[in-house]
């Protein structure tokens, strides 16, 4: 069975075509700058990578090129071979607690929830419609990034603000990266053959979030009403005192939107280091003794440790701390610094075992109170698996 996993942004479309029997990616790629001058697409296939400049006025042109290429490259011989398409959806509001088959109502809801994810949800809807045009008979499934967090209790998802903000405007915690955290919960349960694990899942990428998982269910997560909240990130500040917003608005004569842009795109690693949002550049800076890089890294580590400690208490008993995504899977130094700060909880790293990148590994020392793992995430596969499961039902 071949299933296509789709992740569409406002000007991009990422895809992976899976052979579900082997869970292997047959071909993957990225369409960039859709609707913007200088658009192109990249395909990864059979160990090769090709990049092609092409006019991509909208998502439907990208979808058409994508399907033509699959046939041209003989990855498939007819479009019917694609038995399902799964779409990643950033926001499912508080309505969707799991992945569902695409219907007109679902598409309307995705558009309705655009207020919460203005850059992403409209693009998802456009992309689903583009696929429906070319593959009208192929079943399609949507996988919501917020769904996994819908098991959080009300006392944890509400903000201590006037209650009617919640009732009238749906102001509450929704969380993000749910597909990744759910993958980690399922994969670790599989690896350890234990479905009753309490896990602190640390998705540390360009965006980052930490989730407390009790026996497969999310009990709290660091992102909030939007993916802005929680730990410090590549270009996002994470949690800050909200009074900073009107204060700097006045100082710099900026609008709320401009300040939000600063907090989203010019903060985090980039803001503090004044150098880069990429943790690899920060690591290089640290090696050269750049003080702002040293400071940025320390602030990042502190923000992660704060959430791990909080969720350690919330869960009462923790079986595993999992590091995943770009930084979590690859940054040996950052993991070391984080785990070293967890010493008061008796959590200890094994420096040798931690010397690993991008593969499943247990990295704690034998006398650690909690096991610590590196576990590569695979959101695309999670989307494809949900799609297959729902179609087969
Ligand atoms: P996103 O999907 O949120 O864009 P990723 O999960 O790809 O982000 O993570 C991007 C981050 O991971 C960047 O800060 C990057 O520097 C870091 N990263 C990726 N590969 C490595 C590596 N080999 N060593 C250290 N950091 C890495």
Short mmCIF file of C-alpha atoms and ligand atoms in Angstrom, two decimals:
data_model
loop_
_atom_site.label_atom_id
_atom_site.label_comp_id
_atom_site.label_asym_id
_atom_site.label_seq_id
_atom_site.Cartn_x
_atom_site.Cartn_y
_atom_site.Cartn_z
CA UNK A 1 0.00 0.00 0.00
CA UNK A 2 1.36 3.42 -0.99
CA UNK A 3 0.37 6.43 1.09
CA UNK A 4 1.31 10.05 0.53
CA UNK A 5 2.06 12.24 3.53
CA UNK A 6 1.64 15.99 2.97
CA UNK A 7 2.79 18.97 4.98
CA UNK A 8 1.70 22.23 3.34
CA UNK A 9 2.70 25.70 4.46
CA UNK A 10 1.55 29.04 3.09
CA UNK A 11 4.18 28.96 0.34
CA UNK A 12 5.51 25.43 0.56
CA UNK A 13 4.50 21.80 0.15
CA UNK A 14 6.52 18.95 1.62
CA UNK A 15 5.66 15.38 0.69
CA UNK A 16 6.78 11.80 1.30
CA UNK A 17 5.39 8.77 -0.48
CA UNK A 18 5.55 5.70 1.77
CA UNK A 19 5.45 2.02 0.97
CA UNK A 20 3.52 1.04 4.09
CA UNK A 21 4.62 -2.61 4.09
CA UNK A 22 8.23 -1.58 4.71
CA UNK A 23 7.52 1.93 6.10
CA UNK A 24 10.17 3.14 3.63
CA UNK A 25 10.01 6.46 1.81
CA UNK A 26 9.88 5.83 -1.96
CA UNK A 27 10.29 9.50 -2.84
CA UNK A 28 10.12 12.75 -0.94
CA UNK A 29 10.40 16.38 -1.83
CA UNK A 30 9.69 20.00 -1.22
CA UNK A 31 7.97 22.64 -3.35
CA UNK A 32 9.13 26.10 -2.28
CA UNK A 33 8.13 29.71 -2.83
CA UNK A 34 4.71 28.74 -4.17
CA UNK A 35 3.01 31.93 -5.36
CA UNK A 36 6.30 33.85 -5.02
CA UNK A 37 8.91 34.62 -7.66
CA UNK A 38 11.86 32.21 -7.79
CA UNK A 39 9.86 29.07 -7.02
CA UNK A 40 11.39 25.61 -7.31
CA UNK A 41 11.03 22.03 -6.23
CA UNK A 42 13.43 19.43 -4.89
CA UNK A 43 12.95 15.68 -5.17
CA UNK A 44 14.83 13.02 -3.23
CA UNK A 45 14.69 9.68 -4.91
CA UNK A 46 16.93 6.59 -5.04
CA UNK A 47 19.70 8.39 -3.17
CA UNK A 48 19.65 11.29 -5.67
CA UNK A 49 18.52 14.83 -5.06
CA UNK A 50 17.35 17.02 -7.91
CA UNK A 51 16.34 20.66 -7.77
CA UNK A 52 14.26 22.20 -10.54
CA UNK A 53 13.30 25.85 -11.03
CA UNK A 54 9.63 25.95 -12.00
CA UNK A 55 6.77 28.39 -12.03
CA UNK A 56 4.51 27.51 -9.12
CA UNK A 57 1.71 30.10 -9.10
CA UNK A 58 -0.36 28.12 -6.58
CA UNK A 59 -0.58 24.83 -4.66
CA UNK A 60 -2.64 23.09 -7.33
CA UNK A 61 0.14 23.54 -9.91
CA UNK A 62 2.60 22.06 -7.39
CA UNK A 63 0.30 19.08 -6.81
CA UNK A 64 -0.06 18.46 -10.55
CA UNK A 65 3.72 18.60 -11.12
CA UNK A 66 4.27 16.32 -8.13
CA UNK A 67 1.94 13.61 -9.46
CA UNK A 68 3.31 13.89 -13.01
CA UNK A 69 6.85 13.44 -11.65
CA UNK A 70 5.88 10.28 -9.74
CA UNK A 71 4.76 8.69 -13.00
CA UNK A 72 7.65 10.10 -15.05
CA UNK A 73 10.18 8.72 -12.54
CA UNK A 74 8.28 5.42 -12.53
CA UNK A 75 7.76 5.50 -8.77
CA UNK A 76 4.16 4.61 -9.62
CA UNK A 77 2.63 3.58 -12.91
CA UNK A 78 -0.88 4.95 -12.33
CA UNK A 79 -2.29 7.48 -9.86
CA UNK A 80 -4.59 4.76 -8.47
CA UNK A 81 -1.52 3.22 -6.83
CA UNK A 82 -1.64 6.03 -4.28
CA UNK A 83 -4.25 4.55 -1.97
CA UNK A 84 -4.47 7.45 0.45
CA UNK A 85 -3.24 10.96 1.16
CA UNK A 86 -2.67 12.21 4.70
CA UNK A 87 -2.47 15.93 5.41
CA UNK A 88 -0.81 17.48 8.42
CA UNK A 89 -3.06 20.19 9.89
CA UNK A 90 -1.57 22.66 12.36
CA UNK A 91 -4.82 23.53 14.16
CA UNK A 92 -7.92 21.49 14.87
CA UNK A 93 -9.29 23.81 17.59
CA UNK A 94 -10.87 21.91 20.47
CA UNK A 95 -13.08 19.88 18.14
CA UNK A 96 -10.66 17.28 16.81
CA UNK A 97 -9.17 14.81 19.26
CA UNK A 98 -7.89 12.44 16.59
CA UNK A 99 -7.21 12.11 12.87
CA UNK A 100 -10.28 11.89 10.63
CA UNK A 101 -11.29 11.29 7.03
CA UNK A 102 -11.60 14.49 4.98
CA UNK A 103 -15.19 15.67 4.39
CA UNK A 104 -16.58 19.05 3.37
CA UNK A 105 -17.34 19.73 7.03
CA UNK A 106 -13.72 19.00 7.98
CA UNK A 107 -12.44 21.41 5.32
CA UNK A 108 -14.86 24.10 6.57
CA UNK A 109 -13.61 23.55 10.13
CA UNK A 110 -9.97 23.85 9.05
CA UNK A 111 -10.82 27.21 7.47
CA UNK A 112 -12.87 28.19 10.56
CA UNK A 113 -9.84 27.53 12.82
CA UNK A 114 -7.63 29.81 10.69
CA UNK A 115 -7.83 32.51 13.37
CA UNK A 116 -5.59 30.28 15.51
CA UNK A 117 -3.10 29.43 12.72
CA UNK A 118 -3.43 32.17 10.11
CA UNK A 119 -0.36 31.13 8.10
CA UNK A 120 -1.02 27.41 8.07
CA UNK A 121 -4.70 26.43 8.15
CA UNK A 122 -5.75 28.35 5.00
CA UNK A 123 -2.83 26.76 3.12
CA UNK A 124 -3.87 23.28 4.36
CA UNK A 125 -7.39 23.82 3.04
CA UNK A 126 -6.09 25.01 -0.34
CA UNK A 127 -3.79 22.00 -0.57
CA UNK A 128 -6.52 19.47 0.32
CA UNK A 129 -8.73 20.98 -2.39
CA UNK A 130 -5.86 20.81 -4.90
CA UNK A 131 -5.40 17.09 -4.18
CA UNK A 132 -9.15 16.47 -4.38
CA UNK A 133 -9.14 17.98 -7.87
CA UNK A 134 -6.47 15.64 -9.20
CA UNK A 135 -7.29 12.56 -7.09
CA UNK A 136 -11.08 12.83 -6.64
CA UNK A 137 -11.51 9.16 -5.66
CA UNK A 138 -8.52 8.78 -3.35
CA UNK A 139 -9.40 8.75 0.35
CA UNK A 140 -7.84 11.58 2.31
CA UNK A 141 -7.18 11.93 6.01
CA UNK A 142 -6.25 14.92 8.14
CA UNK A 143 -3.87 14.62 11.08
CA UNK A 144 -4.12 17.49 13.55
CA UNK A 145 -1.05 18.72 15.41
CA UNK A 146 -3.29 19.83 18.28
CA UNK A 147 -5.23 16.56 18.64
CA UNK A 148 -2.78 14.75 20.94
CA UNK A 149 -3.04 17.58 23.48
CA UNK A 150 -6.81 17.39 23.80
CA UNK A 151 -6.47 15.04 26.79
CA UNK A 152 -5.00 17.87 28.92
CA UNK A 153 -7.25 18.66 31.90
CA UNK A 154 -9.16 21.92 31.98
CA UNK A 155 -7.24 23.22 35.00
CA UNK A 156 -4.09 22.96 32.88
CA UNK A 157 -5.35 24.17 29.51
CA UNK A 158 -7.11 27.27 30.86
CA UNK A 159 -5.31 30.55 31.43
CA UNK A 160 -6.04 32.52 34.60
CA UNK A 161 -7.73 35.31 32.62
CA UNK A 162 -11.38 36.48 32.51
CA UNK A 163 -13.33 33.26 32.02
CA UNK A 164 -15.41 34.64 29.18
CA UNK A 165 -12.25 34.92 27.02
CA UNK A 166 -12.40 31.15 26.94
CA UNK A 167 -16.17 30.97 26.44
CA UNK A 168 -16.41 33.76 23.88
CA UNK A 169 -13.06 33.60 22.08
CA UNK A 170 -11.78 30.06 22.81
CA UNK A 171 -8.66 31.38 24.55
CA UNK A 172 -6.96 28.30 26.01
CA UNK A 173 -3.87 26.14 25.58
CA UNK A 174 -3.93 24.06 22.39
CA UNK A 175 -0.28 22.98 22.12
CA UNK A 176 1.58 21.97 18.96
CA UNK A 177 3.94 19.27 17.63
CA UNK A 178 1.30 16.76 18.77
CA UNK A 179 2.04 14.41 15.88
CA UNK A 180 5.70 14.25 16.87
CA UNK A 181 5.03 13.77 20.59
CA UNK A 182 2.48 11.04 19.81
CA UNK A 183 5.01 9.32 17.53
CA UNK A 184 7.57 9.39 20.37
CA UNK A 185 5.05 7.92 22.83
CA UNK A 186 4.09 5.10 20.44
CA UNK A 187 7.62 4.37 19.23
CA UNK A 188 9.16 4.25 22.70
CA UNK A 189 6.32 2.01 23.93
CA UNK A 190 7.09 -0.27 20.97
CA UNK A 191 10.85 -0.25 21.56
CA UNK A 192 10.50 -0.99 25.27
CA UNK A 193 7.42 -3.20 24.85
CA UNK A 194 5.59 -1.26 27.50
CA UNK A 195 2.47 0.81 26.90
CA UNK A 196 2.31 2.22 30.40
CA UNK A 197 5.29 4.53 30.23
CA UNK A 198 5.40 8.02 31.69
CA UNK A 199 7.49 10.07 29.29
CA UNK A 200 8.79 13.62 29.08
CA UNK A 201 9.11 14.17 25.33
CA UNK A 202 11.45 17.00 24.32
CA UNK A 203 10.93 18.05 20.70
CA UNK A 204 13.83 20.46 20.22
CA UNK A 205 13.95 21.73 16.65
CA UNK A 206 13.80 25.19 15.22
CA UNK A 207 10.47 25.30 17.00
CA UNK A 208 10.44 23.35 20.24
CA UNK A 209 8.04 21.96 22.79
CA UNK A 210 8.06 19.65 25.76
CA UNK A 211 5.20 17.32 26.59
CA UNK A 212 4.35 15.25 29.66
CA UNK A 213 2.87 11.91 28.61
CA UNK A 214 1.19 9.52 31.04
CA UNK A 215 0.55 6.01 29.71
CA UNK A 216 0.32 7.27 26.12
CA UNK A 217 -1.84 10.30 26.92
CA UNK A 218 -0.72 13.91 26.96
CA UNK A 219 -1.19 15.55 30.37
CA UNK A 220 0.53 18.87 29.65
CA UNK A 221 2.60 20.59 27.01
CA UNK A 222 4.76 23.70 26.88
CA UNK A 223 3.21 25.39 23.84
CA UNK A 224 0.05 27.31 24.46
CA UNK A 225 -2.68 29.24 22.69
CA UNK A 226 -0.17 29.45 19.83
CA UNK A 227 3.19 27.80 19.11
CA UNK A 228 4.78 30.89 20.58
CA UNK A 229 4.67 29.77 24.20
CA UNK A 230 6.98 27.51 26.19
CA UNK A 231 10.71 27.06 25.78
CA UNK A 232 13.06 29.42 23.96
CA UNK A 233 13.33 28.52 20.24
CA UNK A 234 15.29 29.37 17.08
CA UNK A 235 13.56 32.69 16.47
CA UNK A 236 10.71 32.62 19.02
CA UNK A 237 11.04 33.91 22.55
CA UNK A 238 8.89 31.28 24.23
CA UNK A 239 7.29 32.34 27.55
CA UNK A 240 7.76 36.00 28.43
CA UNK A 241 6.00 38.51 30.68
CA UNK A 242 3.19 39.89 28.49
CA UNK A 243 3.73 43.43 29.85
CA UNK A 244 6.85 43.59 27.70
CA UNK A 245 4.60 43.88 24.63
CA UNK A 246 2.89 47.24 25.34
CA UNK A 247 6.10 48.55 26.93
CA UNK A 248 8.23 48.01 23.80
CA UNK A 249 5.34 49.05 21.54
CA UNK A 250 5.49 52.46 23.17
CA UNK A 251 9.30 52.66 23.24
CA UNK A 252 9.66 51.78 19.55
CA UNK A 253 6.36 53.18 18.26
CA UNK A 254 5.43 49.78 16.89
CA UNK A 255 2.07 48.04 16.49
CA UNK A 256 1.15 44.86 18.34
CA UNK A 257 1.63 42.93 15.10
CA UNK A 258 5.13 44.33 14.64
CA UNK A 259 6.10 43.35 18.17
CA UNK A 260 4.63 39.87 17.64
CA UNK A 261 6.75 39.63 14.51
CA UNK A 262 9.83 40.54 16.59
CA UNK A 263 8.89 37.91 19.16
CA UNK A 264 8.26 35.27 16.50
CA UNK A 265 11.01 35.91 14.00
CA UNK A 266 13.72 37.95 15.72
CA UNK A 267 13.91 36.43 19.18
CA UNK A 268 15.10 33.13 20.64
CA UNK A 269 18.61 32.02 19.59
CA UNK A 270 18.67 34.66 16.88
CA UNK A 271 17.59 37.49 19.17
CA UNK A 272 20.01 36.75 21.98
CA UNK A 273 23.04 35.72 19.89
CA UNK A 274 22.48 38.46 17.29
CA UNK A 275 24.07 35.89 15.00
CA UNK A 276 21.85 32.98 13.99
CA UNK A 277 18.71 30.98 14.76
CA UNK A 278 20.54 27.76 13.91
CA UNK A 279 21.93 25.85 16.86
CA UNK A 280 24.92 24.69 14.77
CA UNK A 281 26.02 28.32 14.32
CA UNK A 282 25.51 28.88 18.03
CA UNK A 283 27.70 25.84 18.78
CA UNK A 284 30.42 27.23 16.48
CA UNK A 285 30.11 30.60 18.18
CA UNK A 286 30.53 28.98 21.59
CA UNK A 287 33.72 27.26 20.40
CA UNK A 288 35.06 30.66 19.35
CA UNK A 289 34.19 32.13 22.75
CA UNK A 290 31.31 34.32 21.48
CA UNK A 291 29.67 35.48 24.71
CA UNK A 292 26.22 36.05 23.27
CA UNK A 293 26.22 32.52 21.87
CA UNK A 294 27.27 31.16 25.26
CA UNK A 295 24.45 33.16 26.86
CA UNK A 296 21.85 32.07 24.27
CA UNK A 297 22.72 28.40 24.78
CA UNK A 298 22.55 28.74 28.56
CA UNK A 299 19.14 30.44 28.34
CA UNK A 300 17.89 27.69 26.04
CA UNK A 301 19.13 24.95 28.37
CA UNK A 302 17.55 26.70 31.36
CA UNK A 303 14.19 26.97 29.64
CA UNK A 304 14.19 23.27 28.73
CA UNK A 305 15.27 22.21 32.23
CA UNK A 306 12.49 24.31 33.77
CA UNK A 307 9.83 22.38 31.84
CA UNK A 308 11.40 18.97 32.43
CA UNK A 309 11.53 19.65 36.18
CA UNK A 310 7.93 20.86 36.17
CA UNK A 311 6.70 17.77 34.31
CA UNK A 312 8.78 15.47 36.51
CA UNK A 313 6.70 16.66 39.46
CA UNK A 314 3.45 16.57 37.48
CA UNK A 315 3.98 12.96 36.38
CA UNK A 316 5.14 11.84 39.83
CA UNK A 317 7.04 8.96 38.30
CA UNK A 318 8.98 9.30 35.05
CA UNK A 319 10.16 6.27 33.05
CA UNK A 320 11.88 8.14 30.24
CA UNK A 321 13.03 11.50 28.99
CA UNK A 322 13.21 11.52 25.19
CA UNK A 323 15.15 13.95 23.03
CA UNK A 324 13.98 14.40 19.47
CA UNK A 325 13.97 16.76 16.40
CA UNK A 326 16.99 18.62 14.95
CA UNK A 327 18.66 19.73 18.19
CA UNK A 328 17.36 16.87 20.35
CA UNK A 329 18.61 14.23 17.92
CA UNK A 330 21.90 15.86 16.96
CA UNK A 331 23.23 18.29 19.50
CA UNK A 332 25.39 16.23 21.83
CA UNK A 333 26.54 19.23 23.86
CA UNK A 334 23.09 20.65 24.40
CA UNK A 335 21.74 17.31 25.62
CA UNK A 336 24.70 17.00 27.97
CA UNK A 337 24.13 20.47 29.43
CA UNK A 338 20.40 19.82 29.91
CA UNK A 339 20.83 16.47 31.62
CA UNK A 340 23.67 17.78 33.84
CA UNK A 341 21.24 20.35 35.23
CA UNK A 342 18.81 17.56 36.15
CA UNK A 343 21.31 16.18 38.70
CA UNK A 344 19.16 17.23 41.71
CA UNK A 345 16.57 14.70 40.45
CA UNK A 346 19.22 11.97 40.28
CA UNK A 347 19.12 11.99 36.47
CA UNK A 348 22.55 11.34 35.00
CA UNK A 349 23.97 11.13 31.52
CA UNK A 350 26.60 8.69 30.23
CA UNK A 351 28.98 10.90 28.23
CA UNK A 352 30.08 8.02 25.97
CA UNK A 353 26.57 6.83 25.20
CA UNK A 354 25.47 10.42 24.57
CA UNK A 355 28.00 10.61 21.74
CA UNK A 356 25.31 9.77 19.18
CA UNK A 357 23.36 11.56 16.47
CA UNK A 358 20.08 10.82 14.73
CA UNK A 359 19.45 7.30 16.00
CA UNK A 360 17.65 5.55 18.82
CA UNK A 361 19.93 5.30 21.85
CA UNK A 362 19.77 5.13 25.62
CA UNK A 363 22.14 7.78 26.93
CA UNK A 364 21.78 7.74 30.73
CA UNK A 365 24.28 6.23 33.12
CA UNK A 366 23.37 3.02 34.92
CA UNK A 367 22.74 4.82 38.22
CA UNK A 368 20.37 7.41 36.74
CA UNK A 369 16.91 7.59 38.38
CA UNK A 370 15.29 8.09 34.97
CA UNK A 371 16.24 6.60 31.59
CA UNK A 372 17.14 9.14 28.94
CA UNK A 373 16.82 8.43 25.22
CA UNK A 374 17.54 9.93 21.84
CA UNK A 375 14.67 8.95 19.55
CA UNK A 376 14.35 10.39 16.03
CA UNK A 377 10.86 11.66 15.34
CA UNK A 378 8.98 10.81 12.16
CA UNK A 379 5.89 12.97 11.77
CA UNK A 380 5.53 12.00 8.10
CA UNK A 381 5.31 8.31 8.95
CA UNK A 382 2.83 9.01 11.77
CA UNK A 383 0.61 10.85 9.25
CA UNK A 384 0.89 7.99 6.75
CA UNK A 385 0.09 5.39 9.43
CA UNK A 386 -2.99 7.29 10.64
CA UNK A 387 -4.11 7.58 7.02
CA UNK A 388 -3.69 3.86 6.41
CA UNK A 389 -5.45 2.92 9.68
CA UNK A 390 -8.46 5.14 8.96
CA UNK A 391 -8.77 3.96 5.35
CA UNK A 392 -8.55 0.30 6.41
CA UNK A 393 -11.26 0.71 9.08
P1 LIG B 1 12.02 22.38 12.30
O1 LIG B 1 11.43 21.09 11.76
O2 LIG B 1 11.34 22.93 13.50
O3 LIG B 1 12.35 23.39 11.26
P2 LIG B 1 14.34 20.73 12.91
O4 LIG B 1 13.76 19.66 13.72
O5 LIG B 1 14.82 20.43 11.53
O6 LIG B 1 13.42 22.01 12.91
O7 LIG B 1 15.56 21.34 13.74
C1 LIG B 1 16.32 22.42 13.32
C2 LIG B 1 17.39 22.69 14.38
O8 LIG B 1 18.13 21.48 14.56
C3 LIG B 1 18.37 23.77 13.99
O9 LIG B 1 18.63 24.59 15.12
C4 LIG B 1 19.60 22.99 13.63
O10 LIG B 1 20.75 23.69 13.93
C5 LIG B 1 19.50 21.77 14.53
N1 LIG B 1 20.27 20.68 13.94
C6 LIG B 1 20.00 19.98 12.83
N2 LIG B 1 21.00 19.11 12.57
C7 LIG B 1 21.92 19.28 13.52
C8 LIG B 1 23.18 18.71 13.81
N3 LIG B 1 23.71 17.75 13.02
N4 LIG B 1 23.86 19.13 14.92
C9 LIG B 1 23.32 20.07 15.72
N5 LIG B 1 22.13 20.67 15.49
C10 LIG B 1 21.45 20.28 14.42
#
